[in-house]
Short mmCIF file of C-alpha atoms and ligand atoms in Angstrom, two decimals:
data_model
loop_
_atom_site.label_atom_id
_atom_site.label_comp_id
_atom_site.label_asym_id
_atom_site.label_seq_id
_atom_site.Cartn_x
_atom_site.Cartn_y
_atom_site.Cartn_z
CA MET A 1250 0.02 23.25 4.65
CA ASN A 1251 -1.32 26.66 3.60
CA GLU A 1252 -4.73 28.12 2.85
CA PRO A 1253 -5.15 29.96 -0.43
CA LEU A 1254 -4.13 33.60 -0.22
CA THR A 1255 -5.75 34.36 -3.49
CA THR A 1256 -6.53 32.92 -6.86
CA VAL A 1257 -5.59 34.79 -9.96
CA ARG A 1258 -7.19 34.45 -13.33
CA GLY A 1259 -4.52 34.57 -15.97
CA LEU A 1260 -5.16 37.35 -18.45
CA ALA A 1261 -4.61 36.63 -22.10
CA HIS A 1262 -1.93 38.73 -23.72
CA ALA A 1263 0.44 38.40 -26.62
CA SER A 1264 3.62 36.56 -25.68
CA THR A 1265 6.58 35.38 -27.68
CA GLN A 1266 6.71 32.35 -25.34
CA ALA A 1267 3.12 31.33 -25.99
CA SER A 1268 2.77 27.59 -26.53
CA ARG A 1269 -0.99 27.39 -26.20
CA PRO A 1270 -3.80 29.78 -27.17
CA SER A 1271 -3.67 32.82 -24.93
CA ALA A 1272 -7.46 32.96 -25.21
CA CYS A 1273 -7.49 30.20 -22.57
CA PRO A 1274 -7.27 31.85 -19.15
CA GLY A 1275 -6.56 29.71 -16.13
CA LEU A 1276 -6.55 29.94 -12.39
CA MET A 1277 -3.38 29.34 -10.46
CA ARG A 1278 -3.39 29.57 -6.71
CA ILE A 1279 -0.97 31.71 -4.77
CA VAL A 1280 -0.83 30.56 -1.15
CA PRO A 1281 0.69 32.50 1.73
CA ALA A 1282 3.98 31.65 3.35
CA ARG A 1283 6.21 33.53 5.77
CA ASP A 1284 8.37 34.84 2.92
CA GLY A 1285 5.44 35.93 0.71
CA GLY A 1286 3.12 34.18 -1.71
CA LEU A 1287 3.89 30.73 -3.06
CA CYS A 1288 2.91 30.00 -6.66
CA ARG A 1289 2.90 26.28 -7.48
CA ILE A 1290 3.63 25.28 -11.06
CA ARG A 1291 2.48 21.75 -11.80
CA LEU A 1292 4.60 20.11 -14.47
CA ALA A 1293 3.23 17.19 -16.45
CA TRP A 1294 5.74 14.32 -16.00
CA GLY A 1295 7.99 16.91 -14.33
CA GLU A 1296 8.99 18.46 -17.64
CA LEU A 1297 9.47 22.01 -18.81
CA SER A 1298 11.23 23.40 -21.85
CA ALA A 1299 14.20 25.72 -21.60
CA ALA A 1300 11.92 28.56 -22.79
CA GLN A 1301 9.44 27.77 -20.00
CA ALA A 1302 12.26 27.62 -17.44
CA ARG A 1303 13.34 31.11 -18.53
CA VAL A 1304 9.80 32.40 -18.02
CA VAL A 1305 9.69 30.93 -14.51
CA ALA A 1306 13.04 32.54 -13.68
CA GLN A 1307 11.99 35.90 -15.11
CA VAL A 1308 8.63 36.09 -13.33
CA SER A 1309 10.25 34.99 -10.07
CA LEU A 1310 12.52 38.04 -10.37
CA GLU A 1311 9.73 40.40 -11.43
CA SER A 1312 6.99 39.34 -8.99
CA GLY A 1313 8.69 37.09 -6.45
CA SER A 1314 11.83 36.86 -4.37
CA GLY A 1315 13.88 35.34 -7.20
CA PHE A 1316 13.89 31.93 -5.50
CA ILE A 1317 12.21 28.83 -6.86
CA ASP A 1318 11.67 25.53 -5.03
CA ALA A 1319 11.99 22.12 -6.65
CA THR A 1320 9.30 20.08 -4.89
CA ASN A 1321 9.07 16.43 -3.99
CA ARG A 1322 6.24 16.05 -6.50
CA ALA A 1323 8.58 17.05 -9.35
CA ASN A 1324 7.00 20.49 -9.60
CA LEU A 1325 8.32 24.02 -9.13
CA GLN A 1326 7.06 26.77 -6.86
CA ILE A 1327 7.91 30.44 -7.04
CA ARG A 1328 8.57 31.91 -3.60
CA GLY A 1329 8.07 35.36 -2.17
CA VAL A 1330 5.32 36.46 -4.57
CA THR A 1331 4.19 40.00 -3.95
CA GLU A 1332 0.70 40.70 -2.56
CA GLU A 1333 0.21 43.33 -5.25
CA ARG A 1334 -2.74 42.18 -7.37
CA ASP A 1335 -1.56 43.47 -10.74
CA ALA A 1336 1.83 41.84 -10.30
CA GLN A 1337 0.20 38.54 -9.35
CA GLU A 1338 -2.03 38.69 -12.42
CA ALA A 1339 0.96 39.44 -14.61
CA LEU A 1340 2.85 36.49 -13.12
CA VAL A 1341 -0.01 34.04 -13.69
CA SER A 1342 -0.64 35.42 -17.15
CA ARG A 1343 2.98 34.87 -18.13
CA LEU A 1344 2.93 31.32 -16.78
CA VAL A 1345 -0.33 30.46 -18.55
CA ASP A 1346 0.89 31.93 -21.83
CA ALA A 1347 4.05 29.86 -21.50
CA GLY A 1348 1.95 26.69 -21.29
CA LEU A 1349 2.54 26.22 -17.58
CA GLY A 1350 -1.05 26.67 -16.42
CA PRO A 1351 -4.11 24.45 -16.58
CA ASP A 1352 -6.09 23.82 -19.78
CA THR A 1353 -9.34 24.95 -18.21
CA PRO A 1354 -10.14 27.41 -15.42
CA ASP A 1355 -10.34 25.98 -11.91
CA SER A 1356 -8.54 22.77 -12.84
CA ASP A 1357 -4.97 23.56 -11.85
CA ASP A 1358 -5.12 21.20 -8.87
CA GLN A 1359 -6.33 18.34 -11.07
CA ARG A 1360 -2.88 17.91 -12.60
CA ASN A 1361 -1.54 15.96 -9.66
CA VAL A 1362 -0.34 12.93 -11.64
CA MET A 1363 3.26 11.93 -11.02
CA SER A 1364 5.39 9.68 -13.20
CA GLY A 1365 9.05 8.66 -13.16
CA PRO A 1366 11.69 11.19 -14.24
CA LEU A 1367 12.68 8.96 -17.15
CA ALA A 1368 9.13 8.27 -18.36
CA GLY A 1369 9.31 7.74 -22.10
CA LEU A 1370 13.12 7.94 -22.05
CA ASP A 1371 14.22 4.66 -20.46
CA SER A 1372 14.67 1.83 -22.95
CA HIS A 1373 14.41 -0.63 -20.03
CA ALA A 1374 10.90 0.54 -19.10
CA LEU A 1375 7.91 -1.64 -19.92
CA LEU A 1376 6.16 1.16 -21.77
CA ASP A 1377 6.10 4.91 -22.30
CA VAL A 1378 3.51 6.29 -19.87
CA VAL A 1379 3.72 9.91 -21.06
CA PRO A 1380 0.66 9.60 -23.37
CA LEU A 1381 -1.35 7.96 -20.57
CA VAL A 1382 -0.36 10.64 -18.05
CA SER A 1383 -1.33 13.29 -20.58
CA THR A 1384 -4.73 11.62 -21.11
CA LEU A 1385 -5.38 11.37 -17.36
CA ILE A 1386 -4.45 15.00 -16.72
CA GLY A 1387 -6.68 16.15 -19.58
CA GLN A 1388 -9.57 13.97 -18.42
CA MET A 1389 -9.33 15.27 -14.86
CA GLN A 1390 -9.18 18.89 -15.99
CA ARG A 1391 -12.22 18.58 -18.26
CA ASP A 1392 -14.47 16.89 -15.68
CA ALA A 1393 -15.80 19.69 -13.47
CA ARG A 1394 -16.94 17.26 -10.76
CA LEU A 1395 -13.37 16.07 -10.28
CA HIS A 1396 -12.40 19.64 -9.41
CA LEU A 1397 -13.95 18.85 -6.02
CA LEU A 1398 -10.96 16.62 -5.22
CA SER A 1399 -8.50 17.97 -2.68
CA PRO A 1400 -5.42 19.68 -4.17
CA LYS A 1401 -3.43 17.03 -2.32
CA PHE A 1402 -5.29 14.11 -3.92
CA ALA A 1403 -2.54 12.54 -6.01
CA LEU A 1404 -2.05 9.84 -8.63
CA MET A 1405 1.08 8.03 -9.72
CA VAL A 1406 1.70 6.23 -13.02
CA ASP A 1407 4.76 4.00 -13.19
CA GLY A 1408 6.03 2.61 -16.49
CA GLY A 1409 8.56 0.27 -14.88
CA GLU A 1410 11.49 2.65 -15.35
CA ARG A 1411 14.72 1.87 -13.52
CA LEU A 1412 14.54 5.29 -11.88
CA ALA A 1413 11.23 5.75 -10.08
CA MET A 1414 10.11 7.17 -6.75
CA LEU A 1415 8.18 4.22 -5.32
CA ASP A 1416 7.97 5.33 -1.69
CA HIS A 1417 5.62 8.32 -1.94
CA PRO A 1418 2.14 7.17 -0.93
CA HIS A 1419 -0.47 8.09 -3.54
CA ASP A 1420 -4.26 8.07 -3.39
CA VAL A 1421 -4.24 5.97 -6.57
CA TRP A 1422 -1.13 4.32 -7.99
CA LEU A 1423 -0.72 2.36 -11.22
CA SER A 1424 2.32 0.29 -12.22
CA ALA A 1425 2.97 -1.34 -15.58
CA ILE A 1426 3.50 -5.09 -15.36
CA SER A 1427 3.89 -5.60 -19.12
CA ALA A 1428 3.74 -3.53 -22.28
CA ASP A 1429 -0.07 -3.47 -22.14
CA ARG A 1430 -1.14 -4.16 -18.55
CA PHE A 1431 -1.13 -2.26 -15.28
CA VAL A 1432 -1.82 -3.16 -11.69
CA PHE A 1433 -3.15 -0.58 -9.28
CA GLY A 1434 -3.65 0.15 -5.61
CA LEU A 1435 -5.18 2.77 -3.32
CA ALA A 1436 -3.67 4.94 -0.59
CA GLY A 1437 -0.18 3.55 -0.74
CA CYS A 1438 2.76 2.55 -2.93
CA PRO A 1439 3.55 -0.27 -5.35
CA PRO A 1440 4.57 -3.31 -3.27
CA GLN A 1441 8.29 -4.03 -3.38
CA SER A 1442 8.66 -6.68 -0.66
CA GLU A 1443 6.58 -9.56 0.63
CA ASN A 1444 5.58 -7.45 3.63
CA ASP A 1445 4.00 -4.71 1.52
CA ALA A 1446 0.27 -4.54 0.82
CA PRO A 1447 -0.29 -6.23 -2.56
CA ALA A 1448 -1.76 -4.63 -5.67
CA LEU A 1449 -5.54 -4.81 -5.84
CA ALA A 1450 -6.21 -5.74 -9.45
CA ALA A 1451 -4.85 -5.67 -12.99
CA VAL A 1452 -6.26 -3.89 -16.01
CA LYS A 1453 -5.31 -3.58 -19.67
CA ALA A 1454 -3.58 -0.33 -20.56
CA GLY A 1455 -6.36 0.85 -22.88
CA PRO A 1456 -9.11 1.07 -20.25
CA VAL A 1457 -6.90 2.70 -17.56
CA PRO A 1458 -8.56 6.13 -18.10
CA GLU A 1459 -11.98 4.47 -17.61
CA LEU A 1460 -10.72 2.78 -14.44
CA VAL A 1461 -9.28 6.02 -13.04
CA ASN A 1462 -12.50 7.84 -13.84
CA ALA A 1463 -14.50 5.20 -11.97
CA LEU A 1464 -12.11 5.28 -8.99
CA LEU A 1465 -12.25 9.06 -8.68
CA HIS A 1466 -16.02 9.30 -9.04
CA THR A 1467 -16.51 6.45 -6.57
CA PHE A 1468 -14.32 8.34 -4.13
CA LEU A 1469 -16.45 11.47 -4.54
CA ASP A 1470 -19.68 9.42 -4.26
CA LEU A 1471 -18.63 7.91 -0.93
CA ALA A 1472 -16.43 10.51 0.77
CA GLN A 1473 -17.79 12.78 3.47
CA PRO A 1474 -16.59 16.41 3.34
CA TRP A 1475 -13.84 15.74 5.88
CA GLN A 1476 -12.56 12.72 3.96
CA THR A 1477 -10.21 14.39 1.48
CA ARG A 1478 -7.81 11.53 0.83
CA MET A 1479 -8.30 7.88 -0.12
CA ARG A 1480 -6.82 6.76 3.21
CA ASP A 1481 -9.62 8.68 4.97
CA LEU A 1482 -12.25 6.83 2.94
CA LEU A 1483 -10.61 3.49 3.75
CA ALA A 1484 -11.25 4.22 7.43
CA THR A 1485 -14.97 4.00 6.63
CA TYR A 1486 -15.22 1.61 3.68
CA SER A 1487 -13.31 -1.59 3.04
CA ILE A 1488 -11.26 -2.08 -0.10
CA GLU A 1489 -13.83 -4.66 -1.22
CA GLU A 1490 -16.71 -2.21 -0.82
CA ILE A 1491 -14.88 0.45 -2.81
CA LEU A 1492 -13.79 -1.95 -5.56
CA GLY A 1493 -17.32 -3.39 -5.73
CA ARG A 1494 -18.66 0.11 -6.44
CA VAL A 1495 -15.91 0.74 -8.98
CA GLN A 1496 -16.59 -2.55 -10.76
CA GLU A 1497 -20.28 -1.62 -11.18
CA ASN A 1498 -19.19 1.36 -13.27
CA LEU A 1499 -16.74 -0.48 -15.50
CA GLY A 1500 -17.44 -2.18 -18.81
CA PHE A 1501 -14.87 -4.90 -18.07
CA ALA A 1502 -13.99 -7.20 -15.19
CA LEU A 1503 -11.08 -6.38 -12.92
CA ASP A 1504 -8.49 -9.17 -12.69
CA ARG A 1505 -7.89 -9.71 -8.98
CA ASP A 1506 -5.19 -12.36 -9.42
CA VAL A 1507 -2.27 -10.01 -8.72
CA GLU A 1508 -1.44 -10.80 -5.13
CA HIS A 1509 2.08 -12.03 -5.89
CA TRP A 1510 3.24 -9.16 -8.10
CA ARG A 1511 6.08 -7.10 -6.66
CA ARG A 1512 7.63 -4.03 -8.26
CA PRO A 1513 11.30 -4.56 -9.18
CA ALA A 1514 13.54 -2.20 -7.22
CA SER A 1515 14.41 1.18 -8.63
CA ASP A 1516 17.80 2.82 -8.24
CA ALA A 1517 17.59 6.41 -6.97
CA ARG A 1518 21.28 6.97 -7.76
CA LEU A 1519 20.41 6.92 -11.47
CA ARG A 1520 19.22 10.51 -11.09
CA PHE A 1521 22.85 11.62 -10.96
CA GLY A 1522 25.33 11.99 -13.79
CA VAL A 1523 24.96 10.88 -17.40
CA ARG A 1524 22.28 8.41 -18.56
CA ARG A 1525 21.41 7.19 -22.01
CA GLN A 1526 18.20 8.76 -23.23
CA GLY A 1527 16.17 6.22 -25.18
CA THR A 1528 18.04 4.61 -28.03
CA GLY A 1529 19.48 7.70 -29.77
CA ASP A 1530 22.72 9.61 -29.33
CA SER A 1531 21.34 12.04 -26.77
CA VAL A 1532 21.87 11.63 -23.06
CA CYS A 1533 20.28 13.09 -19.98
CA VAL A 1534 22.38 14.59 -17.23
CA GLY A 1535 21.12 14.72 -13.66
CA ALA A 1536 22.09 16.61 -10.53
CA GLN A 1537 20.64 17.47 -7.14
CA VAL A 1538 19.38 20.97 -6.43
CA PRO A 1539 20.89 21.76 -2.99
CA LEU A 1540 18.10 21.66 -0.40
CA GLY A 1541 15.54 21.93 -3.22
CA ARG A 1542 16.09 25.66 -3.67
CA LEU A 1543 17.11 27.36 -6.94
CA ASP A 1544 17.74 31.01 -7.55
CA ALA A 1545 16.60 32.57 -10.82
CA ALA A 1546 20.15 32.90 -12.14
CA THR A 1547 20.76 29.19 -11.68
CA LEU A 1548 17.49 28.27 -13.40
CA LEU A 1549 18.43 30.54 -16.32
CA ALA A 1550 21.83 28.84 -16.49
CA LEU A 1551 20.18 25.40 -16.52
CA ALA A 1552 17.96 26.54 -19.39
CA ASP A 1553 21.10 27.40 -21.36
CA LEU A 1554 22.47 23.87 -20.92
CA ALA A 1555 19.66 21.82 -22.47
CA PRO A 1556 16.43 22.28 -24.46
CA ARG A 1557 14.32 20.32 -21.94
CA LEU A 1558 14.45 19.86 -18.17
CA ARG A 1559 12.78 17.21 -16.03
CA MET A 1560 12.30 17.84 -12.35
CA THR A 1561 12.32 14.74 -10.14
CA PRO A 1562 10.57 13.78 -6.87
CA TRP A 1563 13.99 13.94 -5.19
CA GLN A 1564 14.02 17.71 -5.78
CA SER A 1565 16.65 17.19 -8.44
CA VAL A 1566 16.79 18.02 -12.13
CA MET A 1567 17.64 16.06 -15.26
CA LEU A 1568 18.70 17.92 -18.38
CA LEU A 1569 17.41 16.18 -21.52
CA ASP A 1570 18.53 15.98 -25.15
CA VAL A 1571 22.17 16.66 -24.35
CA PRO A 1572 24.46 15.48 -27.19
CA SER A 1573 26.58 12.67 -25.77
CA ALA A 1574 29.75 14.48 -26.84
CA ASP A 1575 28.80 17.38 -24.53
CA ALA A 1576 27.85 15.24 -21.52
CA GLN A 1577 30.97 15.71 -19.39
CA ALA A 1578 31.06 19.44 -20.05
CA VAL A 1579 27.44 19.71 -18.89
CA VAL A 1580 28.24 17.71 -15.73
CA ASP A 1581 31.10 20.11 -15.03
CA GLN A 1582 28.86 23.13 -15.54
CA LEU A 1583 26.22 21.70 -13.22
CA ALA A 1584 28.88 21.25 -10.56
CA ALA A 1585 30.10 24.80 -11.16
CA LEU A 1586 26.52 26.00 -10.57
CA GLY A 1587 26.60 24.34 -7.15
CA LEU A 1588 24.45 21.32 -7.93
CA ALA A 1589 25.47 17.90 -6.59
CA THR A 1590 26.41 15.66 -9.52
CA ASN A 1591 27.57 12.71 -7.44
CA PRO A 1592 25.21 10.74 -5.15
CA ASP A 1593 27.77 10.70 -2.33
CA GLU A 1594 28.05 14.48 -2.02
CA PRO A 1595 26.49 15.93 1.16
CA PHE A 1596 23.92 17.97 -0.75
CA ALA A 1597 22.87 14.82 -2.60
CA ARG A 1598 21.94 13.29 0.77
CA LEU A 1599 20.38 16.24 2.61
CA ILE A 1600 16.82 17.52 2.39
CA ALA A 1601 15.21 20.29 4.41
CA CYS A 1602 11.77 21.87 4.42
CA ALA A 1603 11.22 25.61 4.00
CA GLY A 1604 12.13 26.16 7.66
CA SER A 1605 11.54 29.32 9.68
CA GLN A 1606 12.53 31.61 6.83
CA GLY A 1607 9.60 30.38 4.74
CA CYS A 1608 7.13 28.77 7.13
CA ALA A 1609 5.56 30.14 10.30
CA LYS A 1610 5.19 26.62 11.73
CA SER A 1611 8.90 25.91 11.76
CA PHE A 1612 10.82 25.77 15.05
CA ALA A 1613 14.18 26.27 13.30
CA ASP A 1614 15.89 27.56 10.20
CA THR A 1615 16.24 24.12 8.70
CA LYS A 1616 17.91 25.20 5.46
CA ALA A 1617 20.60 27.24 7.22
CA ASP A 1618 21.18 24.40 9.69
CA ALA A 1619 21.39 21.89 6.82
CA ARG A 1620 24.13 23.99 5.22
CA VAL A 1621 26.07 23.81 8.49
CA LEU A 1622 25.51 20.05 8.68
CA ALA A 1623 26.67 19.63 5.07
CA ARG A 1624 30.16 20.64 6.15
CA SER A 1625 30.48 17.65 8.49
CA MET A 1626 28.22 14.95 7.01
CA PRO A 1627 29.54 11.39 7.32
CA PRO A 1628 30.34 9.78 3.95
CA LYS A 1629 27.13 7.70 3.85
CA GLY A 1630 23.49 8.13 4.81
CA ASP A 1631 20.61 10.49 4.02
CA VAL A 1632 19.42 13.14 6.48
CA HIS A 1633 16.15 15.06 6.53
CA LEU A 1634 15.75 18.26 8.55
CA SER A 1635 12.12 19.06 9.29
CA GLY A 1636 10.87 22.27 10.88
CA CYS A 1637 7.90 20.48 12.46
CA ALA A 1638 6.23 17.09 12.52
CA ARG A 1639 4.40 17.66 9.23
CA SER A 1640 7.49 16.56 7.35
CA CYS A 1641 6.66 18.43 4.13
CA ALA A 1642 10.04 17.86 2.50
CA ALA A 1643 10.02 14.08 2.72
CA ALA A 1644 7.05 12.01 1.60
CA HIS A 1645 9.34 8.97 1.70
CA ARG A 1646 11.31 7.38 4.53
CA VAL A 1647 14.74 8.87 5.14
CA ALA A 1648 17.43 7.07 7.18
CA THR A 1649 17.81 9.90 9.71
CA THR A 1650 15.39 12.71 10.50
CA LEU A 1651 16.28 15.75 12.54
CA MET A 1652 13.02 17.16 13.87
CA ALA A 1653 13.27 20.78 14.99
CA VAL A 1654 12.12 21.47 18.54
CA ALA A 1655 13.59 24.98 19.01
CA PRO A 1656 15.86 27.34 17.05
CA GLY A 1657 19.02 25.36 16.26
CA ARG A 1658 17.82 22.34 18.26
CA TYR A 1659 16.65 18.98 16.94
CA ASP A 1660 15.44 15.56 18.09
CA LEU A 1661 17.08 12.79 16.07
CA TYR A 1662 15.07 9.83 14.71
CA GLY A 1663 16.09 6.68 12.88
CA ASN A 1664 13.61 4.02 11.76
CA ALA A 1665 11.75 3.77 15.06
CA PRO A 1666 9.07 6.20 16.27
CA GLU A 1667 11.10 6.97 19.42
CA ALA A 1668 13.81 9.62 19.22
CA LEU A 1669 17.38 8.32 19.46
CA ALA A 1670 18.65 11.61 20.86
CA ARG A 1671 16.96 14.85 21.92
CA HIS A 1672 17.56 18.59 21.77
CA LEU A 1673 20.80 18.33 19.81
CA THR A 1674 22.57 21.28 18.30
CA ILE A 1675 23.58 20.80 14.67
CA GLU A 1676 27.17 20.22 15.77
CA GLN A 1677 26.04 17.56 18.26
CA ALA A 1678 23.88 15.96 15.57
CA ALA A 1679 26.88 15.87 13.21
CA ARG A 1680 28.97 14.14 15.88
CA TRP A 1681 26.13 11.67 16.58
CA LEU A 1682 25.91 10.85 12.85
CA ALA A 1683 29.67 10.45 12.56
CA ARG A 1684 29.71 8.03 15.54
CA SER A 1685 26.82 5.96 14.22
CA HIS A 1686 28.53 5.78 10.82
CA LEU A 1687 31.70 4.43 12.44
CA ASP A 1688 29.68 1.92 14.48
CA ALA A 1689 27.78 0.68 11.43
S1 LIG B 1017 7.54 20.58 7.76
FE1 LIG B 1017 8.54 22.56 7.50
S2 LIG B 1017 7.49 23.55 5.79
FE2 LIG B 1017 6.18 21.86 6.49
S3 LIG B 1017 4.75 22.83 7.94
FE3 LIG B 1017 6.49 22.02 9.13
S4 LIG B 1017 7.90 23.72 9.31
FE4 LIG B 1017 6.47 24.24 7.66
#
């Protein structure tokens, strides 16, 4: 969406929050937006400690607008970062010292590996993918050639958790099919129905890093400069040509007999409320961040509620390691902070992109309009407000999309590519949604 405004090399300095050697500087990009610079913080498996959350909140107050976005890749981004160079360097330095930067310079973008919010915490999962995700992120950071990949080039590793975002297309996706085997695919999602494109091949868990390495280097070998994503390459090369190249670089044979595998459904509602965390006495407590936007005070309050936080691809948060005896009190405090703790609440079913306050491309103030719509949402159904056709806030399909066409005006889409209604005000859209809910 945005070109880099600047890159800032984190400067080593003593920090009480340091969780990795401060002798390791890193580059984090700050990209321009209408409301100032945007500093993306990539979180391995979406997780940050309470101490790291406090650092993010503090630097957002010191060098940004005090607002932080929860993204649909389970990351955070600090909004409104000043253009002042020293302040930017101080911000990046604090993040790097807190363990929120890359391991090596110039590799921040190579941490684009998403996993489920309950990775390693769901006793129903087939395996804990956290160590594998950690290995893949480390491998991609260390390999300088892989730094040529687009910042948007993204991987997904699925351990078979009951809560998983399965509808975000990824350049490479891997899903566990047993405790020691994965299937994988390119430029898409794990198949869930008979109509979905099947997995391409299966591989034992041990050689997955070797497979991913071969896939990424094959992509770089074949891609022309304008082909930045796997789907672009597939417009030129067939799956068989790409897999043939990959196979040449592997020390084992790919098992292609996976055509009938389908991923069991996940339940997105499990991101709300209290869930058992593994097999111990702790629980995790989840809630939706309204419209994906936190202020620093709220993030600080969340850090006081639990020692670890996991961000999710639904722009929500799960608080980890909460003693089960405290669970209801934590739910109540999340609600008091304005987060949606119940999947039927309007703000649990509404998403909106940055809108005209944060993005020059937007035709409307989507977040303000979404707040108006929240007051009259029908009791069921998800709605996505998008400032333009890029649809940044929703990588997955949403039941209803309101596409801005002018300030306060939207075209309304359902499943079909044709609009169901045009140039609606928010109030008209609310009435349209209420009628369609009654007709359903
Ligand atoms: S979808 Fe929203 S945030 Fe993305 S480019 Fe369009 S207006 Fe900007």
